[in-house]
Amino acid sequence: MNKLKMENSLYMCPPGPHAVLLVIVLGTAINAKYQRSLQDHMSLFGDDVWKYTIILFTRPDWLGVKTVEERIESDEGLQWLVNKCENRYHVLNNLEPNNREQVKVLLEKIEEMWAENDDPYYEVDQRRAAEMETLREDADKRAKKMKKIIERQSRVLKEIFKEERQSLSELRVVLLGQKGSGKSAAGNRILFMEKIEDFKKDNEDQRVSVKHQGDFDGVKVSVVEAPGCYKNTKAPDWLKHEVHRSVSMCDPGPHTFLLVVPVHKSFTENDHREFVELLKPFTEKVWAHCMVLFTRGDWLGKHSIEDHIVREGKALQELLTKCDNRYHVFCCDCSDNPAPVKDLLQKVIDISTRNRGCFSHKDKQKKTSFLPWKKKQLTVTEEWKKREQMLIDKMMRALANEPDKTGIPSVEVARSMDEFVIPNMSGDVISEYGSISGLQRAHKNVSEWLKQRTRFSDVTSGIYSVSSASSHVEEFHENPSLDLK
């Protein structure tokens, strides 16, 4: 998105800019990395742009008694940059904002540059300008479409699970992300810690997972920050071990994995691959418990997070797809505002509700062998849960593929021939369940079937009876003080 905005800036002053001012703080060291960055940024405008570029140095007070020329001579990177601009540069003193003379001299240097060039301004490619406008309009449409789809999916899911919303006495989350992604700041933000360095203090060697606990409206909140590695480097084995340990620190398991992604940095295929590798030991089921937490949301300015997602590229979109388009945004300029944290924790509760509990990597089956009737009941129960989830997933895909239609795609829940037949939830045939209320009836139909199946079985002890979709999972206690709806 940043690259597109930069390139588009040339077309905001037709027929083209008279000058491009490359602003450099005099204290900046133009090392090899910075030099590559400058080349990449300027290449967006074409090779000829250097003929119309003047270096605008700022903060000359940093030099002390040293002159600008001495500063240039002391830095090979600066020498390269000045040569690239054919020795055109100017200094603006920030400590003298009312000094009109320094602006007058700058304009005179721009006029001298005009005289040296064949054209007084850098002529832009009008075909590219039209292409940029088309790209911008297309991206705006896709961002609006994405937001509409997600809002619609969210409404449908709330309707489906509105009778099963859980009140949790404790929330457990694990933060994953690279160094510098904002994990520590996010952890402190969630827990409203007084000192922003609390997580960093406990993680000075940056190779150990850190756990902190707090309280939000009477709910105990546990946050575990796993260590991260540097961008574009392969995750070492010790990091994979620490990620596994961070899950064990959230016994019996985390409700959500927050994948921390800063919006002010590019998200590459390597970044996506790193998250996949770190979570691979937990199998594919872990992605149902994952959500992307965007940090530095203030960098977006007036743009929405959806604008950023559709423009950032395939890698970020693939990560969000694996997380079923679950995401949240934290800004740096509202750290004292509890609303973003409240919204985040509500999303964690929604994830737990849909998954009917927290994530657990442990084998749920006991070592002792089950009796035949109990094995049969477990099989029926798991089959029901699997088919219900397939139905919900198909609903979500249908909503994504047909975002402009007001009706909900039809699904089929065939009536059981008897209490021993598992309902058909394939969704391939149109039936009466063609609305949210219809889906709820389908949902209740399967629930009632399962109750009957249990009631008419040989089991009467109630040891493994099922009363609703939220049964046989971690017990959640009522907490009247928490109302995040």
Coordinates of C-alpha atoms in Angstrom, one line a residue:
M1 CA 0.0 0.0 0.0
N2 CA 2.8 2.4 0.8
K3 CA 4.5 1.8 -2.6
L4 CA 1.3 2.5 -4.4
K5 CA 0.7 5.7 -2.4
M6 CA 4.3 6.8 -3.1
E7 CA 4.0 6.2 -6.9
N8 CA 0.6 7.9 -7.0
S9 CA 2.1 11.0 -5.4
L10 CA 3.7 11.9 -8.8
Y11 CA 0.3 11.9 -10.5
M12 CA -1.2 14.3 -7.9
C13 CA 0.6 17.3 -9.4
P14 CA -0.1 17.0 -13.2
P15 CA 1.5 17.3 -15.7
G16 CA 4.4 16.4 -13.3
P17 CA 6.5 17.7 -10.4
H18 CA 9.1 20.4 -10.9
A19 CA 11.2 18.8 -8.2
V20 CA 11.5 15.8 -6.0
L21 CA 12.9 16.7 -2.6
L22 CA 14.6 13.7 -0.9
V23 CA 14.5 14.5 2.8
I24 CA 17.5 13.2 4.8
V25 CA 18.2 13.9 8.4
L26 CA 21.9 15.0 8.6
G27 CA 22.6 12.6 11.4
T28 CA 21.5 9.6 9.3
A29 CA 24.2 7.1 8.4
I30 CA 23.7 6.0 4.7
N31 CA 24.8 2.4 5.1
A32 CA 24.3 -0.3 2.6
K33 CA 20.8 -1.2 3.8
Y34 CA 19.7 2.4 3.8
Q35 CA 21.2 2.8 0.3
R36 CA 19.3 -0.2 -1.0
S37 CA 16.1 1.2 0.5
L38 CA 16.6 4.6 -1.2
Q39 CA 17.2 2.9 -4.5
D40 CA 14.1 0.8 -4.2
H41 CA 11.9 3.7 -3.3
M42 CA 13.2 6.0 -6.0
S43 CA 12.9 3.2 -8.6
L44 CA 9.2 3.5 -8.2
F45 CA 9.4 6.8 -10.2
G46 CA 11.8 5.6 -13.0
D47 CA 15.5 6.3 -13.6
D48 CA 15.0 9.8 -14.9
V49 CA 13.6 11.0 -11.6
W50 CA 17.2 11.6 -10.3
K51 CA 17.5 14.5 -12.7
Y52 CA 14.8 16.3 -10.9
T53 CA 15.8 15.3 -7.3
I54 CA 17.4 17.6 -4.7
I55 CA 18.5 16.3 -1.4
L56 CA 16.9 18.3 1.4
F57 CA 19.0 18.0 4.6
T58 CA 17.3 18.7 7.9
R59 CA 18.4 19.0 11.5
P60 CA 21.7 20.8 10.8
D61 CA 22.0 21.5 14.6
W62 CA 23.0 17.9 15.0
L63 CA 26.4 18.8 13.3
G64 CA 27.5 21.3 15.9
V65 CA 30.5 23.2 14.6
K66 CA 30.9 20.7 11.7
T67 CA 29.9 21.9 8.2
V68 CA 27.5 20.0 5.8
E69 CA 30.4 19.5 3.4
E70 CA 32.5 17.9 6.2
R71 CA 29.6 15.6 7.0
I72 CA 29.3 14.5 3.4
E73 CA 33.0 13.8 3.1
S74 CA 32.9 11.6 6.3
D75 CA 30.2 9.3 4.9
E76 CA 30.6 7.3 1.7
G77 CA 26.9 6.6 1.5
L78 CA 26.2 10.4 1.5
Q79 CA 28.9 10.9 -1.1
W80 CA 27.1 8.3 -3.3
L81 CA 23.8 10.0 -2.8
V82 CA 25.1 13.5 -3.5
N83 CA 26.7 12.3 -6.7
K84 CA 23.5 10.6 -7.7
C85 CA 21.8 14.0 -7.5
E86 CA 24.6 15.7 -9.4
N87 CA 25.7 17.6 -6.3
R88 CA 22.2 19.2 -5.7
Y89 CA 21.4 19.6 -2.0
H90 CA 20.0 22.2 0.4
V91 CA 19.8 22.6 4.2
L92 CA 16.7 23.6 6.1
N93 CA 17.3 24.7 9.7
N94 CA 14.4 23.4 11.8
L95 CA 15.4 25.8 14.6
E96 CA 14.6 28.8 12.3
P97 CA 11.1 28.1 11.0
N98 CA 10.5 31.7 10.2
N99 CA 13.6 32.1 8.1
R100 CA 12.2 32.8 4.6
E101 CA 15.6 33.3 3.1
Q102 CA 16.4 29.6 3.3
V103 CA 13.2 28.8 1.4
K104 CA 14.0 31.4 -1.2
V105 CA 17.5 29.9 -1.8
L106 CA 15.8 26.5 -2.2
L107 CA 13.5 27.8 -4.9
E108 CA 16.4 29.4 -6.7
K109 CA 18.2 26.0 -6.7
I110 CA 15.0 24.4 -8.2
E111 CA 15.0 27.0 -11.0
E112 CA 18.7 26.3 -11.7
M113 CA 17.8 22.6 -12.1
W114 CA 15.0 23.5 -14.6
A115 CA 17.5 25.3 -16.7
E116 CA 19.9 22.3 -16.8
N117 CA 17.1 19.8 -17.7
D118 CA 15.4 19.6 -21.1
D119 CA 12.0 19.9 -19.5
P120 CA 11.1 22.2 -16.6
Y121 CA 9.2 19.4 -14.9
Y122 CA 9.3 15.6 -14.6
E123 CA 6.7 14.5 -17.1
V124 CA 4.8 11.5 -15.9
D125 CA 3.4 8.7 -18.0
Q126 CA -0.3 9.4 -18.4
R127 CA -1.1 5.8 -19.2
R128 CA 0.5 4.8 -16.0
A129 CA -1.5 7.5 -14.2
A130 CA -4.7 6.0 -15.6
E131 CA -3.6 2.5 -14.6
M132 CA -2.8 3.7 -11.1
E133 CA -6.3 5.2 -10.8
T134 CA -7.8 1.9 -11.9
L135 CA -5.7 0.0 -9.4
R136 CA -6.8 2.3 -6.7
E137 CA -10.5 2.0 -7.5
D138 CA -10.2 -1.8 -7.7
A139 CA -8.4 -2.0 -4.4
D140 CA -11.1 0.3 -2.8
K141 CA -13.8 -2.0 -4.1
R142 CA -12.1 -5.1 -2.9
A143 CA -11.6 -3.6 0.6
K144 CA -15.2 -2.6 0.9
K145 CA -16.2 -6.1 -0.3
M146 CA -14.0 -7.8 2.2
K147 CA -15.3 -5.7 5.0
K148 CA -18.9 -6.4 4.0
I149 CA -18.2 -10.2 3.8
I150 CA -16.6 -10.3 7.2
E151 CA -19.4 -8.3 8.8
R152 CA -22.0 -10.6 7.3
Q153 CA -20.1 -13.7 8.4
S154 CA -19.8 -12.3 11.9
R155 CA -23.6 -11.6 12.1
V156 CA -24.4 -15.1 10.9
L157 CA -22.0 -16.7 13.4
K158 CA -23.5 -14.7 16.3
E159 CA -26.9 -15.9 15.3
I160 CA -25.8 -19.5 15.2
F161 CA -24.1 -19.4 18.6
K162 CA -26.2 -16.8 20.4
E163 CA -27.7 -19.5 22.7
E164 CA -24.3 -21.0 23.4
R165 CA -22.2 -17.9 24.2
Q166 CA -19.8 -18.7 27.0
S167 CA -19.1 -16.7 30.1
L168 CA -15.5 -17.4 30.9
S169 CA -13.8 -16.9 34.3
E170 CA -10.4 -16.9 32.6
L171 CA -8.9 -16.1 29.2
R172 CA -5.5 -17.4 28.0
V173 CA -3.7 -16.1 24.9
V174 CA -0.3 -16.7 23.4
L175 CA 1.5 -14.0 21.4
L176 CA 3.6 -15.0 18.4
G177 CA 5.6 -12.7 16.1
Q178 CA 9.0 -11.5 15.1
K179 CA 11.2 -9.2 17.1
G180 CA 10.1 -5.6 16.7
S181 CA 6.5 -6.7 15.8
G182 CA 5.1 -5.1 18.9
K183 CA 4.4 -8.3 20.9
S184 CA 5.6 -6.9 24.2
A185 CA 3.6 -3.6 23.8
A186 CA 0.5 -5.7 22.9
G187 CA 0.9 -7.8 25.9
N188 CA 1.2 -4.8 28.2
R189 CA -1.7 -3.2 26.4
I190 CA -4.0 -6.3 27.0
L191 CA -3.1 -6.3 30.7
F192 CA -3.0 -2.5 31.1
M193 CA 0.4 -2.7 32.8
E194 CA 1.7 0.5 34.2
K195 CA 5.2 0.0 32.8
I196 CA 5.5 -0.7 29.1
E197 CA 8.8 -2.5 29.7
D198 CA 7.4 -5.2 32.0
F199 CA 7.4 -8.0 29.3
K200 CA 10.8 -6.9 28.0
K201 CA 12.4 -6.8 31.4
D202 CA 11.5 -10.5 32.0
N203 CA 12.7 -11.4 28.5
E204 CA 16.1 -9.8 28.4
D205 CA 17.8 -12.7 26.7
Q206 CA 14.8 -12.9 24.3
R207 CA 15.0 -16.7 24.2
V208 CA 12.5 -17.5 26.9
S209 CA 8.7 -17.4 26.9
V210 CA 7.2 -14.9 29.4
K211 CA 3.9 -15.1 31.2
H212 CA 2.0 -12.3 32.9
Q213 CA -1.5 -12.2 34.4
G214 CA -4.0 -9.5 34.9
D215 CA -7.7 -8.8 35.4
F216 CA -10.3 -7.3 33.1
D217 CA -13.8 -6.7 34.4
G218 CA -13.4 -9.6 36.9
V219 CA -12.0 -12.0 34.3
K220 CA -8.5 -13.4 34.8
V221 CA -6.4 -12.8 31.7
S222 CA -3.2 -14.7 31.1
V223 CA -0.8 -13.6 28.4
V224 CA 2.2 -15.6 27.3
E225 CA 4.7 -14.0 24.9
A226 CA 6.8 -16.4 22.9
P227 CA 10.2 -15.1 21.8
G228 CA 10.6 -14.1 18.2
C229 CA 13.4 -14.1 15.6
Y230 CA 14.6 -11.4 13.2
K231 CA 12.8 -10.7 10.0
N232 CA 13.7 -12.9 7.0
T233 CA 15.6 -15.4 9.1
K234 CA 14.7 -19.0 9.5
A235 CA 13.1 -19.9 12.8
P236 CA 15.7 -21.9 14.9
D237 CA 14.9 -25.1 16.7
W238 CA 15.1 -23.5 20.1
L239 CA 12.4 -21.1 19.1
K240 CA 10.1 -23.9 18.0
H241 CA 10.7 -25.5 21.4
E242 CA 9.8 -22.3 23.2
V243 CA 6.6 -21.9 21.2
H244 CA 5.6 -25.4 22.3
R245 CA 6.5 -24.5 25.9
S246 CA 4.4 -21.3 25.7
V247 CA 1.3 -23.5 25.1
S248 CA 2.1 -25.6 28.1
M249 CA 2.3 -22.4 30.2
C250 CA -1.4 -21.9 29.4
D251 CA -2.6 -25.1 30.9
P252 CA -5.0 -26.6 30.0
G253 CA -4.5 -24.6 26.8
P254 CA -4.7 -21.2 25.2
H255 CA -8.1 -19.9 24.0
T256 CA -6.4 -18.0 21.2
F257 CA -3.0 -17.6 19.4
L258 CA -2.5 -14.0 18.5
L259 CA -0.2 -13.7 15.5
V260 CA 1.3 -10.2 15.8
V261 CA 1.8 -8.4 12.5
P262 CA 2.9 -4.7 12.3
V263 CA 1.2 -2.8 9.6
H264 CA 4.0 -0.4 9.0
K265 CA 6.3 -3.2 7.7
S266 CA 5.9 -5.4 4.6
F267 CA 4.6 -8.9 5.1
T268 CA 6.4 -11.4 2.9
E269 CA 6.1 -15.1 2.0
N270 CA 8.9 -15.8 4.4
D271 CA 6.9 -14.1 7.2
H272 CA 3.9 -16.3 6.3
R273 CA 6.1 -19.4 6.2
E274 CA 7.5 -18.7 9.6
F275 CA 4.1 -18.7 11.3
V276 CA 3.2 -21.9 9.5
E277 CA 6.4 -23.6 10.6
L278 CA 6.0 -22.5 14.2
L279 CA 2.4 -23.8 14.4
K280 CA 3.0 -27.0 12.4
P281 CA 3.6 -29.2 15.4
F282 CA 0.1 -28.5 16.6
T283 CA -1.5 -29.8 13.4
E284 CA -4.0 -28.0 11.2
K285 CA -6.6 -27.8 14.0
V286 CA -4.6 -25.0 15.7
W287 CA -5.7 -22.5 13.0
A288 CA -9.2 -22.6 14.3
H289 CA -7.8 -20.9 17.4
C290 CA -5.7 -18.3 15.6
M291 CA -6.3 -14.6 15.0
V292 CA -4.0 -11.9 13.5
L293 CA -3.3 -9.0 15.8
F294 CA -2.2 -5.9 13.7
T295 CA 0.0 -3.5 15.6
R296 CA 0.9 0.2 14.8
G297 CA -2.6 0.7 13.4
D298 CA -2.1 4.5 13.7
W299 CA 0.2 4.2 10.7
L300 CA -2.8 3.5 8.5
G301 CA -4.1 7.1 8.9
K302 CA -7.4 7.5 7.3
H303 CA -7.2 4.1 5.5
S304 CA -9.0 1.1 6.9
I305 CA -7.3 -2.2 7.9
E306 CA -9.1 -3.8 4.9
D307 CA -7.4 -1.3 2.6
H308 CA -4.1 -2.5 3.9
I309 CA -5.0 -6.2 3.6
V310 CA -6.1 -6.1 0.0
R311 CA -3.1 -4.0 -1.0
E312 CA -0.4 -5.7 1.0
G313 CA -0.4 -8.8 -1.1
K314 CA -1.0 -12.6 -1.3
A315 CA 1.1 -13.6 1.7
L316 CA -0.9 -11.6 4.2
Q317 CA -4.2 -12.6 2.6
E318 CA -3.2 -16.3 2.8
L319 CA -2.4 -15.9 6.5
L320 CA -5.8 -14.4 7.2
T321 CA -7.5 -17.1 5.2
K322 CA -5.9 -19.7 7.4
C323 CA -7.3 -17.7 10.4
D324 CA -10.8 -17.6 8.9
N325 CA -10.3 -13.8 8.4
R326 CA -10.1 -13.2 12.1
Y327 CA -8.1 -10.0 13.0
H328 CA -7.9 -7.1 15.3
V329 CA -6.0 -3.8 15.3
F330 CA -4.1 -2.0 18.1
C331 CA -3.0 1.6 17.7
C332 CA -0.1 3.2 19.6
D333 CA -2.0 6.5 20.3
C334 CA -4.8 5.1 22.5
S335 CA -3.0 2.9 25.1
D336 CA -5.3 4.1 27.9
N337 CA -8.5 3.3 26.0
P338 CA -10.0 0.0 27.2
A339 CA -12.4 -0.3 24.2
P340 CA -9.9 -2.0 21.8
V341 CA -8.9 -4.5 24.5
K342 CA -12.5 -5.2 25.4
D343 CA -13.3 -5.8 21.7
L344 CA -10.2 -8.1 21.4
L345 CA -11.2 -10.2 24.4
Q346 CA -14.8 -10.5 23.1
K347 CA -13.3 -11.9 19.9
V348 CA -11.3 -14.4 22.0
I349 CA -14.6 -15.5 23.7
D350 CA -16.2 -15.8 20.3
I351 CA -13.4 -18.1 19.1
S352 CA -13.7 -20.2 22.2
T353 CA -17.5 -20.4 21.7
R354 CA -17.2 -21.6 18.1
N355 CA -14.4 -24.1 19.1
R356 CA -16.4 -25.1 22.2
G357 CA -13.4 -24.6 24.4
C358 CA -9.7 -23.8 24.4
F359 CA -7.0 -25.4 22.3
S360 CA -5.4 -28.5 23.6
H361 CA -2.5 -30.5 22.0
K362 CA -2.9 -33.3 24.5
D363 CA -4.5 -36.6 23.6
K364 CA -8.0 -36.4 25.1
Q365 CA -8.4 -40.2 25.1
K366 CA -7.7 -41.9 28.3
K367 CA -5.2 -44.7 28.5
T368 CA -7.9 -47.1 29.9
S369 CA -9.9 -48.8 27.2
F370 CA -13.5 -47.8 26.7
L371 CA -16.5 -50.1 26.9
P372 CA -18.1 -50.8 23.5
W373 CA -21.2 -48.7 24.2
K374 CA -19.0 -45.8 25.3
K375 CA -16.9 -46.0 22.2
K376 CA -20.0 -46.0 20.1
Q377 CA -21.3 -42.9 21.8
L378 CA -18.0 -41.1 21.4
T379 CA -18.1 -41.9 17.7
V380 CA -21.6 -40.5 17.2
T381 CA -20.8 -37.4 19.2
E382 CA -17.6 -36.6 17.2
E383 CA -19.4 -37.3 13.9
W384 CA -22.2 -34.8 14.8
K385 CA -19.6 -32.2 15.8
K386 CA -17.7 -32.8 12.6
R387 CA -20.8 -32.5 10.4
E388 CA -22.0 -29.4 12.2
Q389 CA -18.6 -27.7 11.6
M390 CA -18.7 -28.7 8.0
L391 CA -22.1 -27.0 7.6
I392 CA -20.9 -23.8 9.3
D393 CA -17.7 -23.7 7.1
K394 CA -19.8 -24.2 4.0
M395 CA -22.1 -21.4 5.1
M396 CA -19.1 -19.1 5.6
R397 CA -17.7 -19.9 2.1
A398 CA -21.1 -19.3 0.6
L399 CA -21.3 -15.9 2.2
A400 CA -17.8 -15.0 0.9
N401 CA -18.6 -16.1 -2.6
E402 CA -22.0 -14.3 -2.8
P403 CA -21.5 -11.1 -0.7
D404 CA -24.1 -9.0 -2.6
K405 CA -27.1 -11.3 -2.1
T406 CA -29.4 -10.6 0.8
G407 CA -30.5 -14.2 1.3
I408 CA -28.5 -16.9 3.1
P409 CA -27.4 -19.8 0.9
S410 CA -29.5 -22.8 1.4
V411 CA -28.4 -25.8 3.3
E412 CA -29.8 -29.2 3.8
V413 CA -30.4 -31.0 7.1
A414 CA -32.2 -34.2 6.1
R415 CA -34.7 -35.6 8.7
S416 CA -33.5 -38.7 10.4
M417 CA -35.2 -41.9 9.3
D418 CA -35.0 -42.9 12.9
E419 CA -33.0 -42.1 16.0
F420 CA -30.1 -44.1 14.8
V421 CA -29.5 -42.2 11.5
I422 CA -27.0 -39.4 11.6
P423 CA -28.5 -36.2 10.0
N424 CA -27.2 -35.4 6.5
M425 CA -25.5 -31.9 6.7
S426 CA -23.7 -31.9 3.3
G427 CA -25.5 -28.8 2.2
D428 CA -25.7 -29.9 -1.5
V429 CA -29.5 -29.8 -1.8
I430 CA -31.8 -26.9 -1.4
S431 CA -34.2 -27.3 1.5
E432 CA -36.4 -25.3 4.0
Y433 CA -33.3 -24.2 5.9
G434 CA -32.5 -21.3 3.6
S435 CA -32.2 -18.5 6.2
I436 CA -30.5 -17.8 9.6
S437 CA -33.6 -18.9 11.4
G438 CA -33.6 -22.0 9.2
L439 CA -30.0 -22.7 10.1
Q440 CA -30.9 -22.4 13.8
R441 CA -33.7 -25.0 13.2
A442 CA -31.2 -27.2 11.5
H443 CA -28.8 -26.7 14.4
K444 CA -31.5 -27.6 17.0
N445 CA -32.6 -30.5 14.8
V446 CA -29.2 -32.1 15.1
S447 CA -29.1 -31.3 18.8
E448 CA -32.5 -33.0 19.4
W449 CA -31.5 -36.0 17.4
L450 CA -28.4 -36.4 19.5
K451 CA -30.4 -36.1 22.7
Q452 CA -32.7 -38.9 21.5
R453 CA -29.8 -41.0 20.3
T454 CA -28.3 -40.8 23.8
R455 CA -31.7 -41.3 25.5
F456 CA -32.5 -44.4 23.6
S457 CA -29.1 -45.9 23.9
D458 CA -28.2 -48.6 26.4
V459 CA -26.6 -45.9 28.6
T460 CA -28.7 -44.5 31.4
S461 CA -26.0 -43.5 33.9
G462 CA -25.6 -40.0 32.4
I463 CA -21.8 -40.3 32.6
Y464 CA -21.5 -39.1 29.0
S465 CA -24.8 -37.5 28.3
V466 CA -25.0 -34.7 25.8
S467 CA -27.4 -31.8 26.3
S468 CA -26.1 -29.1 23.9
A469 CA -23.2 -28.2 21.5
S470 CA -21.2 -26.8 24.5
S471 CA -21.2 -30.1 26.4
H472 CA -18.2 -32.3 27.2
V473 CA -15.8 -29.5 26.9
E474 CA -13.9 -27.5 29.6
E475 CA -16.3 -26.3 32.3
F476 CA -17.0 -22.6 32.1
H477 CA -18.3 -20.8 35.2
E478 CA -20.8 -18.0 35.1
N479 CA -19.3 -14.6 35.8
P480 CA -22.0 -11.9 36.1
S481 CA -19.3 -9.1 36.2
L482 CA -18.2 -9.8 32.6
D483 CA -20.4 -8.4 29.9
L484 CA -18.4 -8.1 26.7
K485 CA -21.4 -8.4 24.3

